[in-house]
Every structure is written in C-alpha cells, then in structure tokens.
PDB file of C-alpha atoms in Angstrom:
ATOM      1  CA  MET A  16     -44.555   4.755  67.639  1.00  0.00           C
ATOM      2  CA  VAL A  17     -45.079   2.561  64.630  1.00  0.00           C
ATOM      3  CA  ARG A  18     -43.778  -0.950  64.798  1.00  0.00           C
ATOM      4  CA  VAL A  19     -42.634  -2.729  61.652  1.00  0.00           C
ATOM      5  CA  GLY A  20     -43.488  -6.369  61.419  1.00  0.00           C
ATOM      6  CA  PRO A  21     -40.956  -9.018  60.553  1.00  0.00           C
ATOM      7  CA  GLY A  22     -42.400  -9.503  57.030  1.00  0.00           C
ATOM      8  CA  ILE A  23     -41.887  -5.871  55.994  1.00  0.00           C
ATOM      9  CA  ALA A  24     -38.442  -4.755  54.755  1.00  0.00           C
ATOM     10  CA  ALA A  25     -39.039  -1.028  54.843  1.00  0.00           C
ATOM     11  CA  GLY A  26     -35.951   1.033  53.940  1.00  0.00           C
ATOM     12  CA  ARG A  27     -33.699  -2.007  53.461  1.00  0.00           C
ATOM     13  CA  GLY A  28     -30.515  -1.302  51.326  1.00  0.00           C
ATOM     14  CA  PHE A  29     -28.663  -3.568  48.839  1.00  0.00           C
ATOM     15  CA  THR A  30     -26.726  -6.434  50.216  1.00  0.00           C
ATOM     16  CA  LEU A  31     -23.073  -7.001  49.335  1.00  0.00           C
ATOM     17  CA  ILE A  32     -23.983  -9.992  47.186  1.00  0.00           C
ATOM     18  CA  GLU A  33     -26.450  -7.938  45.154  1.00  0.00           C
ATOM     19  CA  VAL A  34     -23.856  -5.203  44.610  1.00  0.00           C
ATOM     20  CA  LEU A  35     -21.239  -7.751  43.491  1.00  0.00           C
ATOM     21  CA  LEU A  36     -23.725  -9.424  41.153  1.00  0.00           C
ATOM     22  CA  ALA A  37     -24.655  -6.104  39.560  1.00  0.00           C
ATOM     23  CA  THR A  38     -20.970  -5.241  39.133  1.00  0.00           C
ATOM     24  CA  VAL A  39     -20.263  -8.599  37.469  1.00  0.00           C
ATOM     25  CA  LEU A  40     -23.208  -8.180  35.090  1.00  0.00           C
ATOM     26  CA  LEU A  41     -22.109  -4.638  34.220  1.00  0.00           C
ATOM     27  CA  ALA A  42     -18.536  -5.791  33.590  1.00  0.00           C
ATOM     28  CA  ALA A  43     -19.790  -8.641  31.399  1.00  0.00           C
ATOM     29  CA  GLY A  44     -21.965  -6.263  29.400  1.00  0.00           C
ATOM     30  CA  LEU A  45     -19.083  -3.819  28.902  1.00  0.00           C
ATOM     31  CA  ALA A  46     -16.758  -6.642  27.855  1.00  0.00           C
ATOM     32  CA  LEU A  47     -19.303  -7.890  25.315  1.00  0.00           C
ATOM     33  CA  ALA A  48     -19.833  -4.382  23.965  1.00  0.00           C
ATOM     34  CA  PHE A  49     -16.068  -3.823  23.689  1.00  0.00           C
ATOM     35  CA  ALA A  50     -15.550  -7.152  21.914  1.00  0.00           C
ATOM     36  CA  THR A  51     -18.343  -6.324  19.472  1.00  0.00           C
ATOM     37  CA  LEU A  52     -16.888  -2.867  18.821  1.00  0.00           C
ATOM     38  CA  THR A  53     -13.388  -4.299  18.321  1.00  0.00           C
ATOM     39  CA  ALA A  54     -14.643  -6.922  15.867  1.00  0.00           C
ATOM     40  CA  ALA A  55     -16.601  -4.297  13.944  1.00  0.00           C
ATOM     41  CA  THR A  56     -13.552  -2.014  13.815  1.00  0.00           C
ATOM     42  CA  ARG A  57     -11.361  -4.817  12.522  1.00  0.00           C
ATOM     43  CA  THR A  58     -13.928  -5.677   9.875  1.00  0.00           C
ATOM     44  CA  VAL A  59     -14.122  -2.066   8.725  1.00  0.00           C
ATOM     45  CA  THR A  60     -10.330  -1.742   8.711  1.00  0.00           C
ATOM     46  CA  ARG A  61      -9.977  -4.978   6.754  1.00  0.00           C
ATOM     47  CA  GLY A  62     -12.604  -3.819   4.269  1.00  0.00           C
ATOM     48  CA  GLU A  63     -10.898  -0.447   3.809  1.00  0.00           C
ATOM     49  CA  ALA A  64      -7.532  -2.156   3.266  1.00  0.00           C
ATOM     50  CA  MET A  65      -9.048  -4.473   0.652  1.00  0.00           C
ATOM     51  CA  ALA A  66     -10.720  -1.530  -1.068  1.00  0.00           C
ATOM     52  CA  GLN A  67      -7.451   0.420  -1.119  1.00  0.00           C
ATOM     53  CA  HIS A  68      -5.585  -2.603  -2.488  1.00  0.00           C
ATOM     54  CA  SER A  69      -8.201  -3.113  -5.208  1.00  0.00           C
ATOM     55  CA  GLU A  70      -8.070   0.571  -6.120  1.00  0.00           C
ATOM     56  CA  ARG A  71      -4.294   0.391  -6.273  1.00  0.00           C
ATOM     57  CA  GLU A  72      -4.466  -2.637  -8.574  1.00  0.00           C
ATOM     58  CA  ARG A  73      -6.972  -0.934 -10.866  1.00  0.00           C
ATOM     59  CA  ALA A  74      -4.913   2.259 -11.082  1.00  0.00           C
ATOM     60  CA  VAL A  75      -1.577   0.557 -11.773  1.00  0.00           C
ATOM     61  CA  TYR A  76      -2.930  -2.068 -14.132  1.00  0.00           C
ATOM     62  CA  GLY A  77      -5.191   0.426 -15.873  1.00  0.00           C
ATOM     63  CA  PHE A  78      -2.247   2.694 -16.655  1.00  0.00           C
ATOM     64  CA  MET A  79       0.012  -0.133 -17.814  1.00  0.00           C
ATOM     65  CA  ARG A  80      -2.735  -1.651 -19.944  1.00  0.00           C
ATOM     66  CA  ALA A  81      -3.409   1.700 -21.616  1.00  0.00           C
ATOM     67  CA  ARG A  82       0.288   2.276 -22.309  1.00  0.00           C
ATOM     68  CA  LEU A  83       0.920  -1.225 -23.679  1.00  0.00           C
ATOM     69  CA  THR A  84      -2.218  -1.145 -25.806  1.00  0.00           C
ATOM     70  CA  ALA A  85      -1.021   2.155 -27.284  1.00  0.00           C
ATOM     71  CA  ALA A  86       2.413   0.718 -28.190  1.00  0.00           C
ATOM     72  CA  ARG A  87       3.323   1.658 -31.763  1.00  0.00           C
ATOM     73  CA  SER A  88       5.662   0.063 -34.287  1.00  0.00           C
ATOM     74  CA  ILE A  89       7.985   3.056 -34.137  1.00  0.00           C
ATOM     75  CA  ALA A  90      11.716   2.566 -33.708  1.00  0.00           C
ATOM     76  CA  PHE A  91      13.558   4.388 -30.951  1.00  0.00           C
ATOM     77  CA  GLY A  92      17.036   3.250 -31.942  1.00  0.00           C
ATOM     78  CA  SER A  93      18.926   0.567 -33.831  1.00  0.00           C
ATOM     79  CA  ASP A  94      20.901  -2.473 -32.789  1.00  0.00           C
ATOM     80  CA  ARG A  95      24.638  -1.836 -33.103  1.00  0.00           C
ATOM     81  CA  ASP A  96      25.434  -5.367 -34.262  1.00  0.00           C
ATOM     82  CA  THR A  97      22.528  -6.119 -36.608  1.00  0.00           C
ATOM     83  CA  THR A  98      21.476  -2.518 -37.447  1.00  0.00           C
ATOM     84  CA  LEU A  99      17.889  -3.685 -36.978  1.00  0.00           C
ATOM     85  CA  PRO A 100      15.437  -1.032 -35.748  1.00  0.00           C
ATOM     86  CA  GLN A 101      14.580  -1.363 -32.060  1.00  0.00           C
ATOM     87  CA  ARG A 102      10.814  -1.250 -31.586  1.00  0.00           C
ATOM     88  CA  PHE A 103      10.506  -3.310 -28.396  1.00  0.00           C
ATOM     89  CA  ILE A 104      13.152  -4.392 -25.921  1.00  0.00           C
ATOM     90  CA  GLY A 105      11.875  -6.751 -23.252  1.00  0.00           C
ATOM     91  CA  GLU A 106      13.705  -8.172 -20.241  1.00  0.00           C
ATOM     92  CA  PRO A 107      12.444  -9.779 -17.008  1.00  0.00           C
ATOM     93  CA  THR A 108      12.810  -6.481 -15.136  1.00  0.00           C
ATOM     94  CA  ARG A 109      12.637  -3.892 -17.907  1.00  0.00           C
ATOM     95  CA  MET A 110      10.721  -3.170 -21.096  1.00  0.00           C
ATOM     96  CA  ARG A 111      10.965  -0.321 -23.579  1.00  0.00           C
ATOM     97  CA  PHE A 112       8.644   0.667 -26.390  1.00  0.00           C
ATOM     98  CA  VAL A 113       7.159   3.755 -28.047  1.00  0.00           C
ATOM     99  CA  ALA A 114       3.615   4.980 -27.488  1.00  0.00           C
ATOM    100  CA  ASP A 115       1.899   8.326 -27.869  1.00  0.00           C
ATOM    101  CA  LEU A 116       1.983  10.324 -24.663  1.00  0.00           C
ATOM    102  CA  PRO A 117      -1.487  11.256 -23.371  1.00  0.00           C
ATOM    103  CA  ASN A 118      -2.172  14.976 -23.403  1.00  0.00           C
ATOM    104  CA  TYR A 119      -2.661  15.031 -19.651  1.00  0.00           C
ATOM    105  CA  LEU A 120       0.966  13.930 -19.226  1.00  0.00           C
ATOM    106  CA  GLY A 121       2.517  16.472 -21.569  1.00  0.00           C
ATOM    107  CA  ARG A 122       2.549  17.707 -25.129  1.00  0.00           C
ATOM    108  CA  GLY A 123       1.638  14.368 -26.643  1.00  0.00           C
ATOM    109  CA  GLY A 124       3.400  12.667 -29.521  1.00  0.00           C
ATOM    110  CA  PRO A 125       5.575   9.531 -29.561  1.00  0.00           C
ATOM    111  CA  TYR A 126       7.567   8.905 -26.387  1.00  0.00           C
ATOM    112  CA  LEU A 127       9.803   6.061 -25.340  1.00  0.00           C
ATOM    113  CA  HIS A 128       8.189   4.314 -22.374  1.00  0.00           C
ATOM    114  CA  ASP A 129      10.867   2.749 -20.176  1.00  0.00           C
ATOM    115  CA  PHE A 130       9.353   0.567 -17.423  1.00  0.00           C
ATOM    116  CA  ASN A 131      12.101  -0.506 -15.048  1.00  0.00           C
ATOM    117  CA  ILE A 132      11.814  -2.754 -11.971  1.00  0.00           C
ATOM    118  CA  GLU A 133      14.395  -1.718  -9.409  1.00  0.00           C
ATOM    119  CA  PRO A 134      15.040  -2.182  -5.667  1.00  0.00           C
ATOM    120  CA  GLY A 135      12.948   0.029  -3.418  1.00  0.00           C
ATOM    121  CA  ALA A 136      14.085   2.055  -0.425  1.00  0.00           C
ATOM    122  CA  ASP A 137      12.723  -0.544   2.009  1.00  0.00           C
ATOM    123  CA  GLY A 138      14.446  -3.481   0.377  1.00  0.00           C
ATOM    124  CA  GLY A 139      11.460  -4.468  -1.757  1.00  0.00           C
ATOM    125  CA  ALA A 140      10.843  -3.625  -5.391  1.00  0.00           C
ATOM    126  CA  ARG A 141       9.220  -0.806  -7.305  1.00  0.00           C
ATOM    127  CA  ILE A 142       8.428   0.010 -10.914  1.00  0.00           C
ATOM    128  CA  MET A 143       9.796   3.257 -12.322  1.00  0.00           C
ATOM    129  CA  LEU A 144       8.648   4.865 -15.562  1.00  0.00           C
ATOM    130  CA  THR A 145      10.897   7.120 -17.633  1.00  0.00           C
ATOM    131  CA  LEU A 146       9.460   8.978 -20.634  1.00  0.00           C
ATOM    132  CA  SER A 147      11.698  10.298 -23.428  1.00  0.00           C
ATOM    133  CA  MET A 148      10.714  12.034 -26.661  1.00  0.00           C
ATOM    134  CA  VAL A 149      11.281  10.135 -29.909  1.00  0.00           C
ATOM    135  CA  GLN A 150      11.794  11.756 -33.314  1.00  0.00           C
ATOM    136  CA  ALA A 151      12.918  10.186 -36.607  1.00  0.00           C
ATOM    137  CA  GLY A 152      13.499   6.830 -34.969  1.00  0.00           C
ATOM    138  CA  GLU A 153      15.798   8.138 -32.246  1.00  0.00           C
ATOM    139  CA  VAL A 154      15.465   9.275 -28.638  1.00  0.00           C
ATOM    140  CA  ILE A 155      16.204  12.994 -28.336  1.00  0.00           C
ATOM    141  CA  GLU A 156      17.267  15.022 -25.344  1.00  0.00           C
ATOM    142  CA  GLU A 157      14.753  17.593 -24.172  1.00  0.00           C
ATOM    143  CA  ASN A 158      15.657  20.954 -22.660  1.00  0.00           C
ATOM    144  CA  GLN A 159      13.758  19.982 -19.546  1.00  0.00           C
ATOM    145  CA  PRO A 160      13.788  16.173 -19.389  1.00  0.00           C
ATOM    146  CA  ARG A 161      11.074  14.483 -17.390  1.00  0.00           C
ATOM    147  CA  GLU A 162      12.076  12.967 -14.081  1.00  0.00           C
ATOM    148  CA  PRO A 163      11.454   9.216 -13.648  1.00  0.00           C
ATOM    149  CA  GLU A 164       8.160   8.581 -11.903  1.00  0.00           C
ATOM    150  CA  VAL A 165       7.278   5.851  -9.412  1.00  0.00           C
ATOM    151  CA  LEU A 166       4.444   3.810 -10.842  1.00  0.00           C
ATOM    152  CA  VAL A 167       4.111   1.403  -7.907  1.00  0.00           C
ATOM    153  CA  GLU A 168       6.262   0.591  -4.866  1.00  0.00           C
ATOM    154  CA  ASP A 169       6.239  -1.549  -1.722  1.00  0.00           C
ATOM    155  CA  LEU A 170       6.407  -4.751  -3.766  1.00  0.00           C
ATOM    156  CA  ALA A 171       8.117  -8.002  -2.845  1.00  0.00           C
ATOM    157  CA  SER A 172       8.703  -8.910  -6.485  1.00  0.00           C
ATOM    158  CA  ALA A 173       7.735  -7.949 -10.032  1.00  0.00           C
ATOM    159  CA  SER A 174       8.468  -9.375 -13.471  1.00  0.00           C
ATOM    160  CA  PHE A 175       7.605  -9.064 -17.168  1.00  0.00           C
ATOM    161  CA  ARG A 176       7.137 -11.824 -19.752  1.00  0.00           C
ATOM    162  CA  TYR A 177       6.454 -11.810 -23.483  1.00  0.00           C
ATOM    163  CA  ARG A 178       4.691 -13.988 -26.006  1.00  0.00           C
ATOM    164  CA  SER A 179       4.237 -14.088 -29.764  1.00  0.00           C
ATOM    165  CA  LEU A 180       3.214 -16.401 -32.587  1.00  0.00           C
ATOM    166  CA  ASP A 181       5.214 -19.538 -33.265  1.00  0.00           C
ATOM    167  CA  GLY A 182       6.349 -20.779 -36.649  1.00  0.00           C
ATOM    168  CA  GLU A 183       3.014 -22.511 -37.292  1.00  0.00           C
ATOM    169  CA  GLY A 184       0.867 -19.476 -36.621  1.00  0.00           C
ATOM    170  CA  GLY A 185      -0.126 -20.492 -33.113  1.00  0.00           C
ATOM    171  CA  VAL A 186       0.625 -18.736 -29.860  1.00  0.00           C
ATOM    172  CA  GLY A 187       4.150 -19.511 -28.686  1.00  0.00           C
ATOM    173  CA  GLU A 188       5.541 -20.035 -25.199  1.00  0.00           C
ATOM    174  CA  TRP A 189       6.099 -17.260 -22.691  1.00  0.00           C
ATOM    175  CA  GLN A 190       9.599 -15.776 -22.920  1.00  0.00           C
ATOM    176  CA  GLU A 191      11.626 -14.096 -20.182  1.00  0.00           C
ATOM    177  CA  ARG A 192      13.378 -11.953 -22.800  1.00  0.00           C
ATOM    178  CA  TRP A 193      12.110 -10.491 -26.042  1.00  0.00           C
ATOM    179  CA  GLU A 194      14.913 -10.984 -28.543  1.00  0.00           C
ATOM    180  CA  THR A 195      13.136  -9.890 -31.732  1.00  0.00           C
ATOM    181  CA  VAL A 196      13.656  -6.184 -31.102  1.00  0.00           C
ATOM    182  CA  GLU A 197      12.357  -5.106 -34.527  1.00  0.00           C
ATOM    183  CA  GLN A 198       8.912  -6.543 -33.733  1.00  0.00           C
ATOM    184  CA  LEU A 199       6.327  -6.013 -31.026  1.00  0.00           C
ATOM    185  CA  PRO A 200       5.334  -9.036 -28.939  1.00  0.00           C
ATOM    186  CA  LEU A 201       1.783 -10.243 -29.273  1.00  0.00           C
ATOM    187  CA  LEU A 202       1.231 -10.420 -25.495  1.00  0.00           C
ATOM    188  CA  VAL A 203       2.903  -8.928 -22.433  1.00  0.00           C
ATOM    189  CA  GLU A 204       2.402 -10.306 -18.916  1.00  0.00           C
ATOM    190  CA  VAL A 205       2.995  -8.316 -15.741  1.00  0.00           C
ATOM    191  CA  THR A 206       3.250 -10.212 -12.439  1.00  0.00           C
ATOM    192  CA  LEU A 207       3.414  -8.383  -9.095  1.00  0.00           C
ATOM    193  CA  THR A 208       3.536  -9.522  -5.460  1.00  0.00           C
ATOM    194  CA  ASP A 209       3.034  -7.311  -2.406  1.00  0.00           C
ATOM    195  CA  GLN A 210       5.450  -7.413   0.514  1.00  0.00           C
ATOM    196  CA  ASP A 211       2.834  -9.209   2.609  1.00  0.00           C
ATOM    197  CA  GLY A 212       2.955 -12.076   0.107  1.00  0.00           C
ATOM    198  CA  ARG A 213      -0.319 -11.254  -1.620  1.00  0.00           C
ATOM    199  CA  ALA A 214       0.005 -11.919  -5.351  1.00  0.00           C
ATOM    200  CA  TRP A 215      -1.743  -9.587  -7.765  1.00  0.00           C
ATOM    201  CA  PRO A 216      -3.764 -11.224 -10.539  1.00  0.00           C
ATOM    202  CA  PRO A 217      -1.445 -11.466 -13.588  1.00  0.00           C
ATOM    203  CA  LEU A 218      -1.996  -8.683 -16.113  1.00  0.00           C
ATOM    204  CA  VAL A 219      -1.938  -9.939 -19.698  1.00  0.00           C
ATOM    205  CA  VAL A 220      -2.179  -7.297 -22.419  1.00  0.00           C
ATOM    206  CA  THR A 221      -2.526  -7.737 -26.179  1.00  0.00           C
ATOM    207  CA  LEU A 222      -0.574  -5.272 -28.316  1.00  0.00           C
ATOM    208  CA  PRO A 223      -2.823  -4.401 -31.289  1.00  0.00           C
ATOM    209  CA  GLN A 224       0.049  -3.332 -33.575  1.00  0.00           C
ATOM    210  CA  ALA A 225       2.023  -6.525 -33.018  1.00  0.00           C
ATOM    211  CA  ALA A 226       0.513  -8.159 -36.104  1.00  0.00           C
ATOM    212  CA  GLY A 227       1.767  -5.283 -38.238  1.00  0.00           C
ATOM    213  CA  THR A 228       5.394  -5.892 -37.298  1.00  0.00           C
ATOM    214  CA  ALA A 229       5.324  -9.702 -37.267  1.00  0.00           C
ATOM    215  CA  GLY A 230       7.439 -11.391 -39.883  1.00  0.00           C
ATOM    216  CA  GLY A 231       9.470  -8.256 -40.556  1.00  0.00           C
ATOM    217  CA  MET A 232       6.756  -6.519 -42.552  1.00  0.00           C
ATOM    218  CA  PHE A 233       8.363  -3.188 -41.712  1.00  0.00           C
ATOM    219  CA  GLY A 234      12.024  -3.609 -42.436  1.00  0.00           C
ATOM    220  CA  GLY A 235      13.204  -0.054 -41.814  1.00  0.00           C
ATOM    221  CA  SER A 236      12.839   2.272 -38.891  1.00  0.00           C
ATOM    222  CA  LEU A 237       9.860   4.597 -38.873  1.00  0.00           C
TER     223      LEU A 237
END
C-alpha cells in the first residue's frame, strides 16, 4: 500500500467555492459580451437608419430640385377674373407649374406639375404629384390619365414658400402665397419634418426662367 502524505493533494476535486467563482466569472464574461453585442447592434441599426434617411432626403429633394429647375414660362390656364395667363400658382400646401416631363416618366413634352401636400393615412402628411399634359396654354385630358403618385409620406408637416425680386431689384421677403400667377418666382423653399420631429434641411431652389417672366415681359400665354 502507498500512503499519501498530508502535503500531497492527489486526485482532489474542485471545491464548491471554486465552482461558484468560475460560474460568476463566466456569467460576467457572457454579460459583458452580450452588452458589447447589443451596443454594436444598436450602432449599426442607428447608422442604417441615418443612411436610409439621408438617401430618402437625397431622392426626394433631388427630384423636386430637378422639376423646379426645369419649370418653364408656359401657361397652363388663365385667371377668370384678370384673364392673365397662369404660369405658377403657389400656396403653402400646393404649387403648380409647367415643366418638360423626363423621358423616363413618359412621352416627354410640357406637363403641369401639381405638388399637393395632403393628410396621410396615419394622420401625418404626404406630398402627392399629379402630372397632366399641357397644349396651347391649357391642360388637356388624356385617354389614359396618369394616377397621382406619392412623392414622400410619413411626414409630420410640410410647406412651400416663394420669393422674388422687390421693387428695387433686390430679393424680396418670403411669401406664403404666390399671387403673381403670370410670373415664375425667383426662389422656392420646401420645408419638411418627419413624424419623429426630425426637420429636413430646407430645400431652396432657383428657377432659371424666372427672370424671363419678371415684370410681365411675356404678356400672353405661350
């Protein structure tokens, strides 16, 4: 028989304290790993949301900028009271003007662009775009009219403003309504706010053909 001395712990197992300590350390490590993973996931999700929001802004603003820049001094009707040609009608929640339709949207040519801010299905706001063909200074009915399209939705608010030259040749004040329907405004501002309260940077667009209609240079409808 072999005797084991008191200083030799041959075949000794783990004590309860050692097992508890190992369990605590393992739990702490798992908790740290989970917290790190959760923080990383939130960061990625936040980054993706910001990227999607930025892409949404670029798409909406890019389209509206292109359409406003392409606005032409073409009449799409006449005022019943003054008989003046209507080239631009601007309100806080609606604006109408004529611009050539891009080929990728149809057959091209001058179309009335009707941007209308209306209540959305969820109680917010959205911007609808209606396109109508214009010929000889009037809107004509097509055999297959285009359905209104949703440009952007899920907004808390949206508004349009307009600006032109004052009597001294300087830039005038922003106007909620564009009353000089026979002329194009010099500038148009679009302001949007998401339902989470995040305000979009204001979009301010210069209309290149505004100078051509200022001062009534074109008295009749085109």
